[in-house]
CSV table of C-alpha atoms and ligand atoms in Angstrom, one decimal:
chain,number,residue,atom,x,y,z
A,1,MET,CA,114.5,149.7,96.2
A,2,ARG,CA,117.1,147.5,94.1
A,3,ILE,CA,119.7,147.7,96.4
A,4,THR,CA,117.4,146.4,98.6
A,5,ARG,CA,116.5,143.6,96.5
A,6,LEU,CA,119.8,142.9,95.7
A,7,ALA,CA,121.2,142.8,99.5
A,8,ALA,CA,117.8,140.5,100.2
A,9,ALA,CA,119.2,138.3,97.1
A,10,LEU,CA,122.7,138.3,98.4
A,11,GLY,CA,121.7,137.3,102.1
A,12,ALA,CA,119.2,134.6,101.2
A,13,LEU,CA,122.6,133.7,99.3
A,14,THR,CA,124.5,133.5,102.2
A,15,MET,CA,122.1,131.7,104.1
A,16,ALA,CA,121.7,129.0,101.6
A,17,PHE,CA,125.4,128.5,101.7
A,18,GLY,CA,125.5,128.8,105.5
A,19,VAL,CA,123.0,126.1,105.8
A,20,ALA,CA,124.6,123.9,103.2
A,21,ALA,CA,128.0,124.0,104.9
A,22,CYS,CA,127.0,122.8,108.1
A,23,GLY,CA,124.4,120.5,106.8
A,24,GLY,CA,124.7,117.4,108.2
A,25,ASP,CA,123.1,114.8,106.2
A,26,ASP,CA,126.0,113.8,103.6
A,27,ASP,CA,124.6,112.1,101.3
A,28,SER,CA,122.4,114.9,100.6
A,29,GLY,CA,125.6,116.3,98.7
A,30,SER,CA,125.9,119.9,98.1
A,31,SER,CA,123.2,121.8,95.8
A,32,GLY,CA,122.4,125.8,94.9
A,33,SER,CA,118.8,125.6,97.4
A,34,GLY,CA,121.1,124.8,100.1
A,35,ALA,CA,118.7,122.2,101.5
A,36,THR,CA,119.6,119.1,102.5
A,37,GLY,CA,118.0,115.9,103.5
A,38,ILE,CA,114.6,115.1,102.6
A,39,VAL,CA,114.0,118.7,101.7
A,40,LYS,CA,117.0,117.9,99.2
A,41,LYS,CA,116.0,114.7,98.0
A,42,ALA,CA,112.1,115.6,96.9
A,43,GLU,CA,114.2,118.5,95.1
A,44,SER,CA,114.9,115.9,92.9
A,45,GLY,CA,111.1,114.7,92.2
A,46,LYS,CA,111.4,111.3,93.8
A,47,LEU,CA,110.8,110.1,97.7
A,48,VAL,CA,111.2,106.6,99.0
A,49,ILE,CA,108.4,106.0,101.2
A,50,GLY,CA,108.1,102.9,103.6
A,51,VAL,CA,104.8,102.0,104.3
A,52,LYS,CA,103.3,98.8,105.9
A,53,ALA,CA,101.8,95.8,103.1
A,54,ASP,CA,99.2,94.2,105.3
A,55,GLN,CA,97.6,96.4,107.4
A,56,PRO,CA,93.9,97.2,106.1
A,57,GLY,CA,93.0,100.7,106.9
A,58,LEU,CA,96.6,102.2,107.8
A,59,GLY,CA,98.7,100.4,105.1
A,60,LEU,CA,97.8,97.9,102.8
A,61,GLN,CA,98.9,96.4,99.3
A,62,THR,CA,97.0,95.2,96.8
A,63,GLY,CA,99.3,94.6,93.6
A,64,SER,CA,101.5,97.6,93.1
A,65,THR,CA,99.1,100.1,94.8
A,66,TYR,CA,99.1,100.9,98.7
A,67,THR,CA,96.4,102.4,100.9
A,68,GLY,CA,95.1,103.5,103.8
A,69,PHE,CA,95.9,106.3,106.4
A,70,ASP,CA,99.2,106.0,106.5
A,71,VAL,CA,99.8,106.5,102.9
A,72,GLU,CA,97.4,109.2,102.7
A,73,ILE,CA,99.6,111.1,105.4
A,74,GLY,CA,103.2,110.0,103.4
A,75,LYS,CA,101.3,111.6,100.1
A,76,ILE,CA,100.2,115.0,102.1
A,77,ILE,CA,103.9,115.2,103.1
A,78,ALA,CA,105.1,114.0,99.6
A,79,LYS,CA,102.9,117.0,98.3
A,80,GLY,CA,104.4,119.4,101.3
A,81,LEU,CA,107.7,118.7,99.7
A,82,GLY,CA,106.7,119.6,96.4
A,83,LEU,CA,106.3,116.4,94.9
A,84,ALA,CA,103.5,114.4,92.5
A,85,ASP,CA,101.8,111.2,93.9
A,86,SER,CA,104.1,109.7,90.4
A,87,GLY,CA,107.3,110.7,92.8
A,88,ILE,CA,106.7,108.8,95.3
A,89,GLU,CA,108.0,105.3,95.6
A,90,TRP,CA,106.2,102.9,98.3
A,91,LYS,CA,108.9,100.6,100.1
A,92,THR,CA,107.1,97.5,102.4
A,93,THR,CA,108.6,97.7,105.4
A,94,VAL,CA,107.8,95.8,108.5
A,95,SER,CA,108.0,96.9,112.3
A,96,ALA,CA,111.8,95.4,112.6
A,97,ASN,CA,113.5,97.1,109.6
A,98,ARG,CA,112.2,100.8,109.8
A,99,GLU,CA,115.1,101.8,111.8
A,100,PRO,CA,117.7,100.1,109.6
A,101,TYR,CA,115.8,101.3,106.4
A,102,ILE,CA,116.2,104.8,107.4
A,103,GLN,CA,119.8,105.0,108.7
A,104,GLN,CA,120.9,103.1,105.3
A,105,GLY,CA,119.3,105.3,103.1
A,106,GLN,CA,116.9,102.8,101.7
A,107,VAL,CA,114.1,104.4,102.0
A,108,ASP,CA,113.9,108.6,103.2
A,109,LEU,CA,110.4,108.4,105.1
A,110,VAL,CA,108.9,105.5,107.3
A,111,VAL,CA,105.0,106.1,107.9
A,112,ALA,CA,104.4,103.0,109.1
A,113,THR,CA,102.5,102.8,112.6
A,114,TYR,CA,105.4,103.7,113.8
A,115,THR,CA,105.9,104.6,117.6
A,116,ILE,CA,108.3,107.6,118.8
A,117,ASN,CA,110.0,106.8,121.6
A,118,ASP,CA,113.0,108.0,123.1
A,119,GLU,CA,114.9,104.2,122.2
A,120,ARG,CA,114.3,104.8,118.6
A,121,LYS,CA,114.9,108.3,118.6
A,122,LYS,CA,119.0,107.4,119.5
A,123,VAL,CA,119.2,106.2,116.0
A,124,VAL,CA,116.5,108.0,114.1
A,125,ASN,CA,114.5,111.6,114.5
A,126,PHE,CA,110.7,111.7,114.3
A,127,GLY,CA,108.2,114.1,112.7
A,128,GLY,CA,104.5,113.9,114.4
A,129,PRO,CA,103.0,112.9,115.9
A,130,TYR,CA,99.8,112.6,113.8
A,131,PHE,CA,97.8,110.0,115.7
A,132,VAL,CA,98.0,108.5,118.9
A,133,ALA,CA,97.2,104.7,119.7
A,134,GLY,CA,97.5,102.5,122.0
A,135,GLN,CA,97.8,98.9,122.6
A,136,ASP,CA,95.3,96.2,122.7
A,137,LEU,CA,94.8,92.7,122.2
A,138,LEU,CA,92.5,90.8,119.7
A,139,VAL,CA,90.8,87.8,120.7
A,140,PRO,CA,88.5,85.3,119.3
A,141,THR,CA,84.6,86.0,120.4
A,142,ALA,CA,84.3,83.9,122.9
A,143,SER,CA,87.2,84.4,124.5
A,144,THR,CA,87.5,84.9,128.4
A,145,ILE,CA,90.6,87.4,127.9
A,146,THR,CA,89.7,90.5,129.1
A,147,GLY,CA,92.9,92.8,129.4
A,148,PRO,CA,97.1,92.0,129.5
A,149,GLU,CA,96.6,90.8,133.2
A,150,SER,CA,94.7,87.6,131.8
A,151,LEU,CA,97.3,86.7,129.7
A,152,ALA,CA,99.4,84.7,132.0
A,153,GLY,CA,99.9,81.2,130.6
A,154,LYS,CA,98.6,82.5,127.2
A,155,LYS,CA,100.1,82.5,123.7
A,156,VAL,CA,100.0,85.7,122.6
A,157,CYS,CA,100.9,87.3,119.0
A,158,SER,CA,102.6,89.9,118.1
A,159,VAL,CA,105.7,91.5,116.0
A,160,SER,CA,109.6,91.2,116.5
A,161,GLY,CA,110.5,94.8,116.7
A,162,SER,CA,107.5,96.5,117.6
A,163,THR,CA,106.7,98.2,120.9
A,164,PRO,CA,103.6,96.0,121.8
A,165,ALA,CA,106.1,92.8,121.7
A,166,LYS,CA,108.3,94.6,123.9
A,167,ARG,CA,106.2,95.4,126.8
A,168,ILE,CA,104.4,91.9,127.1
A,169,GLN,CA,108.0,90.9,127.3
A,170,THR,CA,109.1,93.6,130.0
A,171,ASP,CA,105.4,94.0,131.8
A,172,TYR,CA,103.4,90.7,131.3
A,173,LYS,CA,106.2,88.1,131.4
A,174,ASP,CA,103.7,85.1,132.6
A,175,ALA,CA,102.4,85.4,128.9
A,176,LYS,CA,103.9,83.1,126.1
A,177,LEU,CA,105.0,85.7,123.6
A,178,GLN,CA,105.3,84.0,120.0
A,179,GLN,CA,106.6,86.5,117.3
A,180,PHE,CA,106.5,86.5,113.7
A,181,ASP,CA,107.6,89.8,111.4
A,182,SER,CA,103.7,90.9,110.5
A,183,TYR,CA,100.3,91.4,112.5
A,184,SER,CA,98.7,89.6,109.2
A,185,LYS,CA,100.6,86.3,110.6
A,186,CYS,CA,99.3,86.9,114.0
A,187,VAL,CA,95.8,86.9,112.9
A,188,THR,CA,96.3,83.9,110.5
A,189,ALA,CA,97.6,82.4,113.7
A,190,LEU,CA,94.5,83.6,115.9
A,191,ALA,CA,92.3,82.6,113.4
A,192,GLY,CA,93.9,78.9,113.3
A,193,GLY,CA,94.0,78.5,116.9
A,194,GLN,CA,97.5,78.5,117.5
A,195,VAL,CA,97.4,81.8,119.6
A,196,ASP,CA,94.8,82.6,122.2
A,197,ALA,CA,95.1,86.5,121.3
A,198,VAL,CA,96.9,89.0,119.3
A,199,THR,CA,98.5,92.5,120.8
A,200,THR,CA,99.4,95.4,118.9
A,201,ASP,CA,97.8,98.8,118.8
A,202,ASP,CA,94.2,99.0,118.7
A,203,ILE,CA,93.7,100.9,115.3
A,204,ILE,CA,95.3,98.0,113.6
A,205,LEU,CA,93.4,95.5,115.3
A,206,ALA,CA,90.5,96.9,114.3
A,207,GLY,CA,91.6,97.0,110.9
A,208,TYR,CA,91.7,92.9,110.8
A,209,ALA,CA,88.4,92.6,113.0
A,210,ALA,CA,86.7,94.4,110.1
A,211,GLN,CA,88.3,92.2,107.1
A,212,GLU,CA,85.3,90.1,105.7
A,213,GLN,CA,86.7,86.8,106.3
A,214,TYR,CA,87.1,87.3,110.0
A,215,ALA,CA,83.4,89.0,110.4
A,216,GLY,CA,81.8,87.8,113.9
A,217,LYS,CA,85.1,85.8,114.8
A,218,PHE,CA,87.2,88.4,117.1
A,219,LYS,CA,86.7,91.1,119.1
A,220,VAL,CA,88.9,93.8,120.2
A,221,VAL,CA,89.4,94.0,123.8
A,222,GLY,CA,88.8,97.7,123.7
A,223,LYS,CA,90.7,98.5,127.2
A,224,PRO,CA,94.0,100.1,125.5
A,225,PHE,CA,97.5,99.9,128.2
A,226,SER,CA,100.0,102.3,126.0
A,227,GLU,CA,100.5,104.9,124.8
A,228,GLU,CA,101.8,104.8,120.8
A,229,PRO,CA,102.2,108.4,119.2
A,230,TYR,CA,102.9,107.8,115.6
A,231,GLY,CA,105.5,109.5,113.9
A,232,ILE,CA,107.2,109.9,110.8
A,233,GLY,CA,110.6,108.6,110.7
A,234,LEU,CA,113.8,109.7,108.8
A,235,LYS,CA,117.4,110.4,109.3
A,236,LYS,CA,118.8,111.3,113.0
A,237,ASP,CA,120.5,114.4,111.7
A,238,ASP,CA,117.5,115.6,109.4
A,239,THR,CA,116.3,118.4,111.4
A,240,ALA,CA,115.5,120.8,109.2
A,241,GLY,CA,113.6,117.7,107.3
A,242,CYS,CA,111.4,116.8,110.5
A,243,ASN,CA,110.5,120.3,111.3
A,244,LYS,CA,109.3,120.9,107.7
A,245,ILE,CA,107.4,117.4,108.2
A,246,ASN,CA,105.6,119.2,111.3
A,247,ASP,CA,104.9,122.5,109.3
A,248,ILE,CA,103.4,120.0,107.0
A,249,LEU,CA,101.2,118.6,109.2
A,250,LYS,CA,100.4,121.4,111.2
A,251,ALA,CA,99.2,123.2,107.5
A,252,ALA,CA,97.0,119.8,106.5
A,253,ALA,CA,95.2,120.0,110.0
A,254,ALA,CA,94.3,123.3,109.7
A,255,ASP,CA,93.3,123.3,105.6
A,256,GLY,CA,91.5,119.8,106.2
A,257,SER,CA,93.6,117.7,104.3
A,258,TYR,CA,94.7,115.7,107.2
A,259,LYS,CA,91.1,115.5,108.3
A,260,LYS,CA,90.4,113.9,104.4
A,261,ALA,CA,93.0,111.4,104.9
A,262,TRP,CA,91.3,110.2,107.6
A,263,ASP,CA,87.6,110.4,106.2
A,264,ASP,CA,89.3,108.4,102.9
A,265,THR,CA,91.0,105.6,104.7
A,266,LEU,CA,90.0,104.9,108.8
A,267,GLY,CA,86.9,106.8,108.9
A,268,LYS,CA,85.0,104.8,106.6
A,269,SER,CA,84.6,102.6,109.4
A,270,GLY,CA,82.1,105.9,111.5
A,271,LYS,CA,84.9,106.9,113.4
A,272,ALA,CA,85.5,110.6,113.8
A,273,ALA,CA,88.4,112.0,112.6
A,274,PRO,CA,90.8,112.8,115.6
A,275,GLU,CA,92.3,116.4,116.2
A,276,LEU,CA,96.0,116.8,115.2
A,277,ASP,CA,97.2,118.5,118.3
A,278,ALA,CA,100.2,120.8,116.7
A,279,THR,CA,101.1,121.7,120.3
A,280,LYS,CA,102.4,118.0,120.5
A,281,LEU,CA,104.6,118.0,117.3
A,282,THR,CA,108.0,116.9,118.3
A,283,ASN,CA,110.9,119.4,118.5
A,284,CYS,CA,112.6,117.6,116.2
A,285,SER,CA,116.3,118.5,117.4
Z,301,LIG,N1,103.1,101.2,117.2
Z,301,LIG,C1,104.1,100.2,117.4
Z,301,LIG,C2,105.1,99.8,116.9
Z,301,LIG,O1,105.9,101.2,116.3
Z,301,LIG,C3,103.0,98.5,117.1
Z,301,LIG,C4,102.7,99.0,115.2
Z,301,LIG,C5,104.1,98.5,114.7
Z,301,LIG,O2,104.7,97.0,114.7
Z,301,LIG,O3,103.9,99.0,113.6
Z,301,LIG,O4,105.8,99.4,117.4
């Protein structure tokens, strides 16, 4: 019995050192636990999570408080890494600075309506997806725009560094694209009549359309024309961290905390919680 336990302990130690020795994350340092990347960072009791600050229902900053589905997902991941909510430092990100913030270590994780795609995967890693959105259009209630085909000659606003802006540039070249650094600026321009439409993910647009100050003014066209699987961004070489995130998401789907995160935020609109499809989680490598 004793010997077995000692052997197990030695085995664990060897494994720990083995992992530490080949861990690719150089700012993780060496550690008795052998952990690297975000798992190691979480052991310090602090994690910096990048979220949006101006997207109602997803990531919205009011004073020093952030709320929304992405924020709740961030809390689930942090908790799964052994952290209390008080150990999270929220940092505002915009679409264009998500990859550089991760690469430079300004944030440990990004949970910010962040589409997983091959181009981004060249520089960062993604856990998830934890939700799948689709690109759509927000237009004034009386607008005759019925989809991306009717955008020729129209002023369309989106955000630099986002997949929807890129899709307009490549697939709908006749549209006049106006880019800001955040969607709330686009929505203000739409309300002021400076642009004819705002384009991004349907779930983001629905949040703006539901804001009290815009009641009755806008409609979401409702014909999504892309798939935007939302991932949790982290450093490219942090494979272990990515796997851990996927394990945490799987557990959250099973124990009801994923559904609760939805029900407490976007679900308040009456929309039922989506299923988190554990078979679609990234392979992390
Ligand atoms: N999901 C898209 C993206 O990651 C659009 C939303 C956003 O810009 O945050 O680019």
